[in-house]
mmCIF file of N, CA, C and O in Angstrom:
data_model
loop_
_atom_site.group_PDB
_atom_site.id
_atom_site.type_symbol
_atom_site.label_atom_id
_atom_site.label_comp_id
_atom_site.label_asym_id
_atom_site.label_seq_id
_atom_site.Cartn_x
_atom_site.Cartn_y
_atom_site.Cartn_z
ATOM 1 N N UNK A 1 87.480 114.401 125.232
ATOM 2 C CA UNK A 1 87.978 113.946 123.947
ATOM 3 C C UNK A 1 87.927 115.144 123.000
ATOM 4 O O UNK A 1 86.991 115.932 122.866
ATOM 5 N N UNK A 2 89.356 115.136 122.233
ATOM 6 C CA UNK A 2 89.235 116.215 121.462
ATOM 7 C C UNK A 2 88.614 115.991 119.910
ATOM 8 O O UNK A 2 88.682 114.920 119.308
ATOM 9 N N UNK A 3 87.928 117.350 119.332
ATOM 10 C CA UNK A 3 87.952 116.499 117.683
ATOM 11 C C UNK A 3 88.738 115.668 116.615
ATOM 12 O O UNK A 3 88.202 115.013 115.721
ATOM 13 N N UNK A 4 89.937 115.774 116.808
ATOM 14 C CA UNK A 4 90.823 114.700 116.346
ATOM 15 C C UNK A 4 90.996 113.459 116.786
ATOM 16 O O UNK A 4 91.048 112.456 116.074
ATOM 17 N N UNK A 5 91.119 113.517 118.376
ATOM 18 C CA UNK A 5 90.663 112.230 119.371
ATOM 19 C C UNK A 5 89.405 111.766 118.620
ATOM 20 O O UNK A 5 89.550 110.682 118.055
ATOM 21 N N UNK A 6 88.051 112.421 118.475
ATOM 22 C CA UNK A 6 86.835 111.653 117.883
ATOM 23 C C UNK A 6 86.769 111.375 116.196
ATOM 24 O O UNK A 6 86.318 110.375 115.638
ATOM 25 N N UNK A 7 87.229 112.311 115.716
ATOM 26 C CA UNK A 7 87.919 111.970 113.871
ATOM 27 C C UNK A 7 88.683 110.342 113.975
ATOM 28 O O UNK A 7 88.007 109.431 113.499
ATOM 29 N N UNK A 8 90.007 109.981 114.557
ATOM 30 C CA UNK A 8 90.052 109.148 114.644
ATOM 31 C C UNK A 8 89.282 108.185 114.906
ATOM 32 O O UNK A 8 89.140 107.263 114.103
ATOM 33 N N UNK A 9 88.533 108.235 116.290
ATOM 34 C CA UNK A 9 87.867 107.010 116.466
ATOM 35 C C UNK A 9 86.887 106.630 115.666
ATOM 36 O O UNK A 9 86.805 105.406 115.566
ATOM 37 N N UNK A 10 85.897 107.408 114.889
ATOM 38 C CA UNK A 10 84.543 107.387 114.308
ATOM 39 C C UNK A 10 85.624 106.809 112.636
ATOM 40 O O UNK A 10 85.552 105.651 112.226
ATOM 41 N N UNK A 11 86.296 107.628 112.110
ATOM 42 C CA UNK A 11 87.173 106.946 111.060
ATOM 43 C C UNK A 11 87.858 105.437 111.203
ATOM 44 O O UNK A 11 88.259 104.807 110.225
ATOM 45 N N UNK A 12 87.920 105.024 112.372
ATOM 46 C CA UNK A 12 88.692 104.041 112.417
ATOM 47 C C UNK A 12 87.186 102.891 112.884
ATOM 48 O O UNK A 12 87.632 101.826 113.311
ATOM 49 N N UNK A 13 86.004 102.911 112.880
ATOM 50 C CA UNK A 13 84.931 102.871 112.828
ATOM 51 C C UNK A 13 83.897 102.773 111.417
ATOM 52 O O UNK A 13 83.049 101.951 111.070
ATOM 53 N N UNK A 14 84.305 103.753 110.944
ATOM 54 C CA UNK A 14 83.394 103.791 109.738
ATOM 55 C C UNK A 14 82.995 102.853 108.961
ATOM 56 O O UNK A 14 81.810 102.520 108.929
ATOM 57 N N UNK A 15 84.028 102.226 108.136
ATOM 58 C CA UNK A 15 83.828 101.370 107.563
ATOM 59 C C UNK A 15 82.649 100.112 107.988
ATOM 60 O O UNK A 15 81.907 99.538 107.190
ATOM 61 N N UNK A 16 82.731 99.889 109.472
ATOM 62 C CA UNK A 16 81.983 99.238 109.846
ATOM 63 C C UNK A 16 80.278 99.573 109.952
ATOM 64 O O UNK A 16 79.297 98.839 109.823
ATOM 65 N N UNK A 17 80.394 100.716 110.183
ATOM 66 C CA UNK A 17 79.483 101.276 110.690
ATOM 67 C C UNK A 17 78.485 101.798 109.498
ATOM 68 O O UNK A 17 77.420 102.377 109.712
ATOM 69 N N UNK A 18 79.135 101.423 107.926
ATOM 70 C CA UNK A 18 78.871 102.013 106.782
ATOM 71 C C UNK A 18 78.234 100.627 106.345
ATOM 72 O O UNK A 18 77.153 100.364 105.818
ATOM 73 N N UNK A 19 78.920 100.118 106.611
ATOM 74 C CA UNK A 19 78.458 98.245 105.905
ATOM 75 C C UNK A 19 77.237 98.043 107.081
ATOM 76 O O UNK A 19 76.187 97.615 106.601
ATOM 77 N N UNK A 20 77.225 98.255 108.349
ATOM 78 C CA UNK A 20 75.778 98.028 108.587
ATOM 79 C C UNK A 20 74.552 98.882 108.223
ATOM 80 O O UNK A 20 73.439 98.397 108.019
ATOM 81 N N UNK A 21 74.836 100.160 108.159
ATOM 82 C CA UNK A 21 74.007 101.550 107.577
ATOM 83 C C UNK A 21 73.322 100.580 106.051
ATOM 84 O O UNK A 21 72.107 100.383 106.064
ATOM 85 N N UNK A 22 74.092 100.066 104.901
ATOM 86 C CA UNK A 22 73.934 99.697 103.680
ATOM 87 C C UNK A 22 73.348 98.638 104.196
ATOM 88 O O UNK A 22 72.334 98.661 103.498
ATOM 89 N N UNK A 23 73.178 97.525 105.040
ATOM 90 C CA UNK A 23 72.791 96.401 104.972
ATOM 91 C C UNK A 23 71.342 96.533 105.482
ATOM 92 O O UNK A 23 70.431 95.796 105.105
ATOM 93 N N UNK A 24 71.202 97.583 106.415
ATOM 94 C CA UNK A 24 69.450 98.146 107.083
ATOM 95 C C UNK A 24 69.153 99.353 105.956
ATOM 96 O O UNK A 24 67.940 99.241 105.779
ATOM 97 N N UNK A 25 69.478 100.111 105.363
ATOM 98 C CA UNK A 25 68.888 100.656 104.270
ATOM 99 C C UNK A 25 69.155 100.146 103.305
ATOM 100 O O UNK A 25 68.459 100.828 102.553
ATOM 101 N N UNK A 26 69.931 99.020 102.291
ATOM 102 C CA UNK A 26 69.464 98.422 101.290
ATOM 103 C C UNK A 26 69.704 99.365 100.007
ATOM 104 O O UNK A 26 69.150 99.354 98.907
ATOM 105 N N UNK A 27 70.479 99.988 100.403
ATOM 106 C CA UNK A 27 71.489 100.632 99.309
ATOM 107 C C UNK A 27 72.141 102.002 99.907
ATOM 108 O O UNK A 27 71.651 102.718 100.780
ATOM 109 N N UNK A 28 73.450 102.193 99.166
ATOM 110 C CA UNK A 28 74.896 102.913 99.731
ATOM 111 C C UNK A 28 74.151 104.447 99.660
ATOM 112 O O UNK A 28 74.218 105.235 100.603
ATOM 113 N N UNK A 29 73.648 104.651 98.772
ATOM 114 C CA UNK A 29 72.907 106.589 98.840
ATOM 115 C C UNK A 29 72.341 106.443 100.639
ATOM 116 O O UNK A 29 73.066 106.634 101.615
ATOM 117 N N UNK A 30 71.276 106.164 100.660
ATOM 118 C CA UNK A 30 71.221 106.271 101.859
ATOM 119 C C UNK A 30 72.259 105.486 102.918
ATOM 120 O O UNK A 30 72.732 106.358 103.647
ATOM 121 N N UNK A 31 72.643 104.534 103.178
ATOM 122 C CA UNK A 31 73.509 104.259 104.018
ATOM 123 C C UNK A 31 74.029 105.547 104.392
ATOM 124 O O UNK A 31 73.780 106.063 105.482
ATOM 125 N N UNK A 32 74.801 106.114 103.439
ATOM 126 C CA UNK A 32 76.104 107.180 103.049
ATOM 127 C C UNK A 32 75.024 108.683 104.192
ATOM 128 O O UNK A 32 75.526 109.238 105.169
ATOM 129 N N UNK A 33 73.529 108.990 103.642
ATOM 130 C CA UNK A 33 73.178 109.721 104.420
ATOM 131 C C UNK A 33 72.736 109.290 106.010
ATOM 132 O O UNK A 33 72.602 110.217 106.810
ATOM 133 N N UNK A 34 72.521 107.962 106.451
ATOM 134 C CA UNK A 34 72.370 107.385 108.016
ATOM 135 C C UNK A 34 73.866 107.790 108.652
ATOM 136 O O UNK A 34 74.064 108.156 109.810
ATOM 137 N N UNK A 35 74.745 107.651 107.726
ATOM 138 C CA UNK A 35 76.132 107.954 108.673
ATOM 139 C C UNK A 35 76.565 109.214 108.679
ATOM 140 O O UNK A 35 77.451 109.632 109.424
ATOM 141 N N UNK A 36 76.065 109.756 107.994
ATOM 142 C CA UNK A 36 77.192 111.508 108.201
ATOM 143 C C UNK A 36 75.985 112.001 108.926
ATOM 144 O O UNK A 36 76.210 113.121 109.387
ATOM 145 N N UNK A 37 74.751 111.554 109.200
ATOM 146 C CA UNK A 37 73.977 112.104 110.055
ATOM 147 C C UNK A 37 73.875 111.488 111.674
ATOM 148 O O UNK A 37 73.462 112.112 112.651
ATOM 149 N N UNK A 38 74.368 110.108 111.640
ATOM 150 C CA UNK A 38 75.123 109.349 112.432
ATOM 151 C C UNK A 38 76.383 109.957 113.291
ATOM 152 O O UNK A 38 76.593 109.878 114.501
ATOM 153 N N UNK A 39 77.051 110.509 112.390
ATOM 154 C CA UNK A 39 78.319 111.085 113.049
ATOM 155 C C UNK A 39 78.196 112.613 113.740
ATOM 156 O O UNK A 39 78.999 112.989 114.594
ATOM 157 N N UNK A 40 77.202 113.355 113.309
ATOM 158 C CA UNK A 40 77.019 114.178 114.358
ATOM 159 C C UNK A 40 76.363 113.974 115.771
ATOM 160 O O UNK A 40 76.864 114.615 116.695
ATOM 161 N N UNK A 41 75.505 113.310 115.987
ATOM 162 C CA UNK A 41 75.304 112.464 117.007
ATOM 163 C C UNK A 41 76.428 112.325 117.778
ATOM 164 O O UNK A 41 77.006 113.010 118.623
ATOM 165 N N UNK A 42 76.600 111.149 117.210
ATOM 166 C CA UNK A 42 77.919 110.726 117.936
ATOM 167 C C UNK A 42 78.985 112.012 118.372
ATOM 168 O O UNK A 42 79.726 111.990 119.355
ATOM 169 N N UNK A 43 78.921 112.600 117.853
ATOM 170 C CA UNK A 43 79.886 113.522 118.188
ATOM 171 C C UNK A 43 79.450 114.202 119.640
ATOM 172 O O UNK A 43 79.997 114.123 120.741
ATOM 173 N N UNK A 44 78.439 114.791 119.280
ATOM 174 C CA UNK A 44 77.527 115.014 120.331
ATOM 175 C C UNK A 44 77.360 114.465 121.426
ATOM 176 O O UNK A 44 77.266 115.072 122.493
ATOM 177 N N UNK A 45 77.291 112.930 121.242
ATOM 178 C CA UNK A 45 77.071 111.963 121.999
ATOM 179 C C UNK A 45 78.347 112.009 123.138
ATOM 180 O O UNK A 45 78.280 112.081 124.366
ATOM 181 N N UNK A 46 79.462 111.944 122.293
ATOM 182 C CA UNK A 46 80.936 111.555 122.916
ATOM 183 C C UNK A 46 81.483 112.534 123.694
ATOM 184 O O UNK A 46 82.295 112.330 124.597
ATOM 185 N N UNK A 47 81.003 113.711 123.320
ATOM 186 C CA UNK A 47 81.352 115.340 123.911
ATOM 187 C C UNK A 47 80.752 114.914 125.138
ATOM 188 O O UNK A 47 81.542 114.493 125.982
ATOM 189 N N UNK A 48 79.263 114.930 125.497
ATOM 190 C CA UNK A 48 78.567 114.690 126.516
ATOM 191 C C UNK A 48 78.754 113.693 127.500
ATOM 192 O O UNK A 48 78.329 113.911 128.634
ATOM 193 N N UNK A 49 79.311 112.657 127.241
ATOM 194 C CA UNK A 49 79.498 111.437 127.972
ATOM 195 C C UNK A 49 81.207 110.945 127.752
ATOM 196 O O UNK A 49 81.317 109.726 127.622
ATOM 197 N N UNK A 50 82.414 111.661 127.701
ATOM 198 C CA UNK A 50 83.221 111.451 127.404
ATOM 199 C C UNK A 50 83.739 109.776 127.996
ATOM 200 O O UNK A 50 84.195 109.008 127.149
ATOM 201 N N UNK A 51 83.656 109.418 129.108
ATOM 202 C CA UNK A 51 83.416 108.255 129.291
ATOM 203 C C UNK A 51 83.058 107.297 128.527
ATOM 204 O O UNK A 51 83.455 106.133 128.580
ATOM 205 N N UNK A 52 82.095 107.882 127.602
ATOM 206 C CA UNK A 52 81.355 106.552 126.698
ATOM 207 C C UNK A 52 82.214 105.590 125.740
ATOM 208 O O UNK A 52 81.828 104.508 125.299
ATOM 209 N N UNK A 53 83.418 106.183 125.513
ATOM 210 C CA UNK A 53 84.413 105.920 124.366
ATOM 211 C C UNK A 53 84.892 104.441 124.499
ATOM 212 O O UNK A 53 85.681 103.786 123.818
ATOM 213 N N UNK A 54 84.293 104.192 125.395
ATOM 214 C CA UNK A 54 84.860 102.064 125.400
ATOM 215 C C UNK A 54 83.421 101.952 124.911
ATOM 216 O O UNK A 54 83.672 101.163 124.001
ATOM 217 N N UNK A 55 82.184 102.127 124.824
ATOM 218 C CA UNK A 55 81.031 101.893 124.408
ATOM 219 C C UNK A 55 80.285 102.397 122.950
ATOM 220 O O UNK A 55 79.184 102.131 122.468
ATOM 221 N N UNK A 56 81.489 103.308 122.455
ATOM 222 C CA UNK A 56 81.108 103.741 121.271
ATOM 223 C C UNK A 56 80.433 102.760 120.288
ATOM 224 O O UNK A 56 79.246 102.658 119.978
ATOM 225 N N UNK A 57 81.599 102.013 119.855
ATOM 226 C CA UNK A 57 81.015 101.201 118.918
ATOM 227 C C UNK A 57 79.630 100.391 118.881
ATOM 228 O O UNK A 57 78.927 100.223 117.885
ATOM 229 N N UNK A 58 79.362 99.867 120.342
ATOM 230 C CA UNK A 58 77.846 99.337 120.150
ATOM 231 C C UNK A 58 76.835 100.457 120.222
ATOM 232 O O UNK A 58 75.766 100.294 119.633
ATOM 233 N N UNK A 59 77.025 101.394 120.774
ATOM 234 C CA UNK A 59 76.597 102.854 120.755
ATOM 235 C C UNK A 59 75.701 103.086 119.406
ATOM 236 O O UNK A 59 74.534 102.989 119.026
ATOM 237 N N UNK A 60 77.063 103.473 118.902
ATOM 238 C CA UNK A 60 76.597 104.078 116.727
ATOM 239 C C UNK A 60 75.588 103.309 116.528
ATOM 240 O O UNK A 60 74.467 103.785 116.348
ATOM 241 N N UNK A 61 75.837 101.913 116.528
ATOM 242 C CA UNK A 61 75.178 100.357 115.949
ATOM 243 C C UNK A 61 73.566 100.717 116.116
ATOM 244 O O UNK A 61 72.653 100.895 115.310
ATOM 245 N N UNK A 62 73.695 100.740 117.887
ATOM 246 C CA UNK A 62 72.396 101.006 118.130
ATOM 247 C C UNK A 62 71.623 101.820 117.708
ATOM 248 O O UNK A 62 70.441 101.610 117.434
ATOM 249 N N UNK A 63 72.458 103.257 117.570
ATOM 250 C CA UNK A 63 71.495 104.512 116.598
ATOM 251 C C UNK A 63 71.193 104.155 115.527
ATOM 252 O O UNK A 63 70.024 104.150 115.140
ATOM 253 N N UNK A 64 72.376 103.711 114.693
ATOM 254 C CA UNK A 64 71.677 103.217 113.480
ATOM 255 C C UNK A 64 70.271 102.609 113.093
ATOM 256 O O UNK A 64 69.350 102.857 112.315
ATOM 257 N N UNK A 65 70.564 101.785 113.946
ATOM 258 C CA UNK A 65 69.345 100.309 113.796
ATOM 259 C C UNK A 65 67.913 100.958 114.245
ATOM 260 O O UNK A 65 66.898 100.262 114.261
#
């Protein structure tokens, strides 16, 4: 997967992934820092296991939490 391949997916993601970040930290400042620290991971994550990309989404969730 290329970085635009993963820009898309994590963007087309976010939103979701932002509303659970805010709902386990209990306000958007941090949420806002769980996810851009979230998304390198993942990036990381997706590079390494390119396969993983049908599993992403419960993936993030799980780091988050």
């Amino acid at each position: 997967m290329d970085t635009m391949q993963f820009q898309d997916l994590y963007r087309s993601l976010s939103a979701d992934v932002l509303r659970f970040a805010h709902w386990l930290c209990g306000n958007r400042h941090d949420a806002e820092d769980v996810l851009s620290k979230g998304a390198v991971n993942a990036a990381l994550y997706v590079r390494n296991n390119p396969a993983s990309v049908l599993q992403f989404r419960p993936w993030i969730l799980r780091v988050l939490h």
